XYZ file of C-alpha atoms in Angstrom:
374
model
C -7.468 -41.480 -8.384
C -7.176 -40.536 -4.906
C -10.025 -39.210 -3.407
C -11.839 -42.796 -5.100
C -9.387 -44.848 -3.030
C -10.306 -44.103 0.769
C -6.660 -45.617 1.768
C -5.227 -42.394 0.340
C -7.605 -40.219 0.773
C -5.311 -39.143 4.077
C -2.689 -38.980 1.826
C -1.829 -35.163 0.932
C -1.842 -34.772 -3.050
C 1.799 -32.501 -3.622
C 2.872 -35.762 -1.704
C 1.927 -38.341 -3.125
C 2.813 -36.472 -6.863
C 6.413 -36.021 -5.586
C 6.498 -39.548 -4.464
C 5.035 -41.715 -7.579
C 7.495 -39.011 -10.024
C 10.836 -40.244 -7.521
C 9.453 -44.106 -7.930
C 9.263 -44.454 -11.206
C 12.044 -41.995 -12.355
C 14.470 -45.418 -10.511
C 12.007 -47.793 -11.396
C 12.564 -46.120 -15.262
C 16.020 -45.294 -14.756
C 15.144 -42.331 -16.415
C 17.495 -39.220 -16.788
C 16.536 -36.171 -14.290
C 17.939 -33.898 -11.917
C 17.673 -35.108 -8.231
C 18.113 -32.879 -5.396
C 21.818 -34.213 -4.401
C 22.773 -32.854 -7.871
C 21.513 -29.469 -7.009
C 22.650 -29.482 -3.822
C 25.300 -31.405 -3.822
C 26.274 -34.945 -1.836
C 27.845 -33.497 0.958
C 24.173 -32.358 2.200
C 23.325 -34.931 2.119
C 24.998 -37.433 3.587
C 23.187 -37.644 7.216
C 23.601 -38.354 10.319
C 24.314 -36.160 13.509
C 27.105 -34.998 11.965
C 24.767 -32.549 9.593
C 23.087 -30.954 12.150
C 24.919 -27.177 13.095
C 26.887 -25.772 15.241
C 25.233 -22.717 17.671
C 28.327 -19.497 17.069
C 28.497 -16.171 16.059
C 28.931 -15.912 12.274
C 32.309 -15.697 10.849
C 32.013 -11.330 10.507
C 34.026 -9.082 11.813
C 32.163 -6.198 14.041
C 34.204 -3.476 12.445
C 32.056 -0.048 10.677
C 32.717 -1.512 7.463
C 31.271 -4.663 7.458
C 28.063 -2.965 8.959
C 27.499 -0.521 5.611
C 28.105 -3.998 3.616
C 26.175 -6.303 5.764
C 22.933 -3.022 6.326
C 21.516 -3.003 2.286
C 20.597 -6.038 1.590
C 19.981 -6.976 5.604
C 16.608 -3.535 5.524
C 15.783 -5.510 2.557
C 15.523 -9.178 3.671
C 13.959 -7.838 5.967
C 11.251 -5.787 4.676
C 10.836 -8.641 1.668
C 10.543 -11.204 4.463
C 8.220 -9.092 6.600
C 5.701 -8.069 3.607
C 5.935 -11.494 1.895
C 4.661 -12.956 5.566
C 1.490 -10.991 6.035
C 0.953 -11.260 2.593
C 1.076 -14.233 3.650
C -1.096 -14.295 5.885
C -3.924 -12.364 4.698
C -3.822 -15.042 1.406
C -3.959 -17.241 4.539
C -7.001 -15.811 6.286
C -9.431 -15.233 3.303
C -8.894 -18.989 1.853
C -9.813 -20.334 6.301
C -12.767 -17.682 6.471
C -12.818 -19.019 10.273
C -13.681 -15.332 11.402
C -9.825 -15.484 12.503
C -7.444 -13.162 11.776
C -3.795 -13.665 12.559
C -1.493 -10.806 14.510
C 1.064 -9.233 12.271
C 2.957 -7.635 15.058
C 3.373 -12.337 16.580
C 3.349 -12.908 12.766
C 6.813 -10.399 12.676
C 8.431 -11.199 16.221
C 7.653 -14.700 15.942
C 9.820 -14.706 12.577
C 12.580 -12.048 13.476
C 13.644 -14.494 16.483
C 13.267 -17.508 13.956
C 15.720 -15.513 11.855
C 18.612 -13.866 14.251
C 18.214 -18.032 15.997
C 18.937 -19.448 12.035
C 21.720 -16.607 12.751
C 23.082 -18.561 15.404
C 22.931 -21.858 13.667
C 24.840 -20.789 10.647
C 21.725 -20.649 8.937
C 20.852 -17.514 6.716
C 17.329 -15.780 7.032
C 13.640 -17.350 5.691
C 10.126 -16.044 6.462
C 7.047 -17.740 5.704
C 6.398 -19.236 2.049
C 3.534 -19.072 -0.311
C 4.037 -21.950 -1.573
C 4.794 -24.419 1.779
C 1.790 -22.201 3.369
C -0.923 -23.515 0.155
C 0.605 -27.669 0.716
C -0.192 -27.032 3.978
C -4.013 -25.615 3.937
C -4.524 -27.381 0.551
C -3.348 -30.677 2.645
C -6.003 -30.505 5.620
C -3.771 -29.208 8.540
C -2.598 -25.949 7.277
C -4.454 -23.669 9.930
C -2.829 -23.666 12.484
C 1.313 -22.819 14.015
C 1.775 -26.298 14.958
C 0.594 -27.477 11.177
C 4.293 -25.314 9.762
C 6.421 -26.396 13.157
C 5.843 -30.027 12.169
C 6.459 -29.413 8.055
C 10.358 -28.015 10.388
C 10.362 -31.039 12.552
C 10.156 -33.748 9.444
C 12.595 -31.611 6.933
C 14.901 -31.911 10.286
C 14.261 -35.058 11.017
C 14.439 -36.129 7.458
C 17.984 -34.862 6.274
C 18.826 -36.264 9.644
C 17.120 -39.828 10.116
C 16.244 -39.944 5.087
C 18.880 -37.844 3.581
C 19.976 -40.774 1.382
C 16.443 -41.004 0.289
C 15.359 -36.946 -0.077
C 18.166 -37.234 -2.210
C 17.074 -39.114 -5.178
C 14.452 -36.739 -5.224
C 13.546 -35.056 -9.030
C 12.952 -31.535 -9.028
C 11.523 -31.554 -11.729
C 8.322 -32.968 -9.879
C 9.587 -30.019 -6.766
C 8.953 -27.263 -10.123
C 5.545 -29.536 -11.120
C 4.163 -28.946 -6.973
C 5.444 -25.008 -7.381
C 4.182 -24.978 -10.746
C 0.065 -26.223 -9.460
C 0.693 -23.522 -6.494
C 1.536 -20.874 -8.719
C -1.486 -21.647 -10.687
C -3.988 -21.640 -8.145
C -2.384 -18.285 -6.412
C -2.649 -16.397 -9.150
C -5.958 -14.212 -9.676
C -6.522 -15.019 -13.381
C -9.550 -12.905 -12.826
C -7.904 -9.516 -13.030
C -6.522 -10.709 -16.680
C -10.644 -11.382 -17.796
C -11.204 -7.268 -15.582
C -7.930 -5.840 -16.954
C -9.552 -3.695 -19.857
C -12.422 -2.873 -17.391
C -10.771 -1.402 -14.099
C -8.872 1.963 -14.948
C -5.683 2.917 -16.631
C -4.469 4.040 -13.560
C -4.738 0.964 -11.682
C -3.634 -1.119 -14.198
C 0.080 0.492 -14.854
C 0.016 0.246 -10.843
C -0.544 -3.843 -11.697
C 2.160 -4.298 -14.318
C 4.614 -1.546 -12.974
C 4.306 -4.176 -9.414
C 4.439 -7.482 -11.505
C 7.581 -6.135 -13.362
C 9.773 -4.459 -10.670
C 9.373 -8.147 -8.839
C 10.403 -10.023 -11.680
C 13.250 -8.210 -12.475
C 13.931 -6.794 -8.212
C 13.121 -7.617 -5.669
C 9.076 -7.477 -4.159
C 10.814 -4.500 -1.183
C 11.504 -2.471 -4.866
C 7.785 -3.753 -6.082
C 5.948 -2.754 -2.951
C 7.558 0.815 -2.841
C 7.163 1.283 -6.649
C 3.553 0.244 -6.010
C 3.135 2.378 -3.109
C 4.588 5.642 -5.090
C 2.557 5.357 -8.096
C -0.333 4.985 -5.776
C 0.421 8.085 -4.460
C 0.483 10.046 -8.005
C -1.950 8.882 -9.149
C -4.229 9.245 -5.932
C -2.793 13.125 -5.728
C -3.434 13.093 -9.964
C -7.122 12.504 -9.797
C -7.549 14.625 -6.456
C -6.464 17.694 -8.103
C -8.732 17.464 -10.920
C -11.740 16.593 -8.454
C -12.705 20.060 -7.531
C -15.228 21.995 -9.328
C -17.446 24.994 -9.305
C -20.926 24.937 -10.334
C -22.438 28.832 -10.248
C -25.295 30.628 -9.777
C -26.616 33.890 -8.958
C -28.218 34.676 -5.799
C -29.900 37.519 -4.173
C -28.224 39.752 -1.943
C -28.911 40.913 1.531
C -30.730 43.602 0.554
C -33.310 42.446 -2.538
C -36.775 41.836 -1.235
C -36.622 43.888 1.829
C -36.952 47.208 -0.211
C -33.310 47.730 -0.690
C -31.520 47.282 -3.738
C -32.216 44.393 -6.340
C -28.161 43.065 -7.490
C -27.258 39.690 -7.143
C -24.131 38.808 -6.018
C -22.858 35.605 -8.403
C -21.830 32.350 -6.807
C -19.150 29.875 -6.220
C -20.172 26.164 -5.462
C -17.223 24.562 -4.524
C -16.603 20.710 -5.142
C -13.473 18.280 -4.286
C -10.724 18.840 -1.694
C -8.246 21.447 -2.295
C -4.719 21.360 -2.221
C -1.232 21.741 -3.092
C -1.702 19.572 -6.195
C -5.342 21.500 -6.938
C -4.875 24.467 -6.464
C -4.040 25.961 -10.032
C -7.133 23.687 -11.029
C -8.417 26.290 -7.961
C -8.076 29.679 -9.811
C -8.794 28.435 -12.615
C -12.347 28.392 -12.324
C -12.595 32.447 -11.177
C -12.957 35.021 -14.251
C -12.753 37.894 -11.974
C -12.325 40.322 -14.982
C -15.731 38.722 -16.525
C -17.864 38.162 -13.433
C -21.170 40.658 -12.835
C -21.092 43.086 -9.208
C -19.290 43.486 -6.731
C -19.662 40.767 -4.559
C -18.629 37.145 -4.946
C -19.712 34.804 -3.006
C -16.999 31.288 -2.506
C -19.477 28.591 -0.645
C -16.638 25.527 0.640
C -19.773 23.174 1.693
C -18.452 20.294 -0.566
C -15.161 20.976 -0.349
C -12.341 21.090 2.885
C -9.195 22.488 2.708
C -5.986 20.743 3.496
C -3.216 22.908 3.257
C -1.203 25.617 3.546
C -1.020 25.806 -0.109
C -4.823 25.864 0.055
C -4.870 28.773 2.370
C -2.470 30.753 -0.057
C -4.946 30.262 -3.068
C -7.853 30.903 -1.278
C -5.922 34.771 -0.408
C -4.609 35.428 -3.608
C -7.937 34.737 -5.303
C -9.458 36.876 -2.858
C -6.722 39.936 -3.693
C -6.621 39.683 -7.452
C -10.728 40.818 -6.758
C -9.243 42.714 -4.271
C -7.807 44.543 -6.730
C -10.246 44.630 -9.157
C -12.522 46.800 -6.082
C -15.270 43.548 -5.867
C -15.979 41.674 -2.688
C -15.228 37.982 -1.595
C -17.252 36.478 1.186
C -16.096 32.973 1.922
C -18.698 31.283 3.134
C -18.482 27.260 5.525
C -14.851 27.415 5.953
C -13.483 25.174 9.690
C -12.884 28.791 12.941
C -9.107 27.460 11.984
C -9.152 28.277 8.070
C -10.274 31.201 9.094
C -7.366 32.005 11.880
C -5.106 30.978 10.011
C -6.208 33.624 6.377
C -6.616 36.275 8.823
C -2.472 35.403 10.014
C -1.784 36.106 6.139
C -2.298 39.582 6.918
C -0.257 41.643 9.476
C -3.755 43.463 10.486
C -6.464 40.595 10.013
C -8.270 40.936 7.053
C -8.962 42.890 4.128
C -11.694 44.518 3.557
C -12.599 42.998 0.767
C -11.753 39.114 2.076
C -14.928 38.195 4.025
C -15.502 35.226 6.275
C -18.980 34.640 6.785
C -19.195 32.480 9.870
C -22.388 30.360 11.083
C -20.945 27.827 14.079
C -24.928 25.860 13.400
C -23.174 24.885 9.615
C -19.005 25.691 9.530
C -17.672 22.056 9.604
C -14.930 22.076 11.869
C -12.103 20.706 11.365
C -8.147 21.617 10.491
C -5.589 22.638 8.411
C -2.618 20.171 8.065
C -0.509 23.044 8.360
C 0.300 25.625 10.302
C 1.500 29.324 9.310
C 3.824 30.619 12.356
C 3.256 34.386 12.950
C 4.836 36.949 14.821
C 5.833 35.031 18.310
C 7.801 31.998 17.911
C 4.661 30.998 20.440
C 1.148 32.115 18.497
C 0.881 29.587 15.604
């Protein structure tokens, strides 16, 4: 109806719905709960007397008080920052005007606002997804002036039109928020839930449940931990090796005709994949006296990976075989050498090729001998 009436096109739909519901409730004398019933008549007495006075909170500055306040302060700060940044990201996507909000300015502005709110006896706040979407859908929510105007008009309403605001039915506001929830929920995620990996679906469930049962801060922590563990599990099972028999250095040049078994690794080697790495090799059954381990498509990530390579080489050495390590970074070779006081044993051979060897450092360095040597 509103889009067809030119004079009403400038009225925000949510405001029109609230005004209409209020008028219908008053004219028909419907038994509905209003804002005054929930917040109390004293809140909507109006006038300049409702304006807060500036001053420090009546809280004792003691360590006991700090122990009580600090956990709640950290939780509220985390939830407020997360919700504000998520709201900003959502609005940037809806606006799609090529501009992006500043996360640092958002947090600094929110912090200053919450400090001033505390000095006037108010409570901390953050960006509201519902209010922000209402502003955006009303056509005026693309600038900071929109949020400032909302706060200004709300303050003016509390001072000058408090009795009128007190008659607004709670049901009207609930209906507006339900529409906001319906618009912000990603319904498409339900359609593809059975198509995405089970781990991702489980993380979505964990975050959703934690948000409803506890709060957004705990949900973010739970989601981050679950994602990290899931990634570690995926990486730990992604390392693999293809084997082949290649010609030894003497074959084809009048020398021996023996072939060497070659393992070509793929995937990251780190603390989570060392067990899978060790299971790729069959020390006792591998033929010949020389084994090649090629790291062209693999990367050594940490100290546990270095230890795993060294342990494997020791097993081959105990079986009377030599291990030729190819395409390791110089840093990996140096760390392997430092595991042995006299340098690498004769059965552990690093074949360097500056032209093709990768260049990277392992996450953890080994410190041996003098404290300044690493």
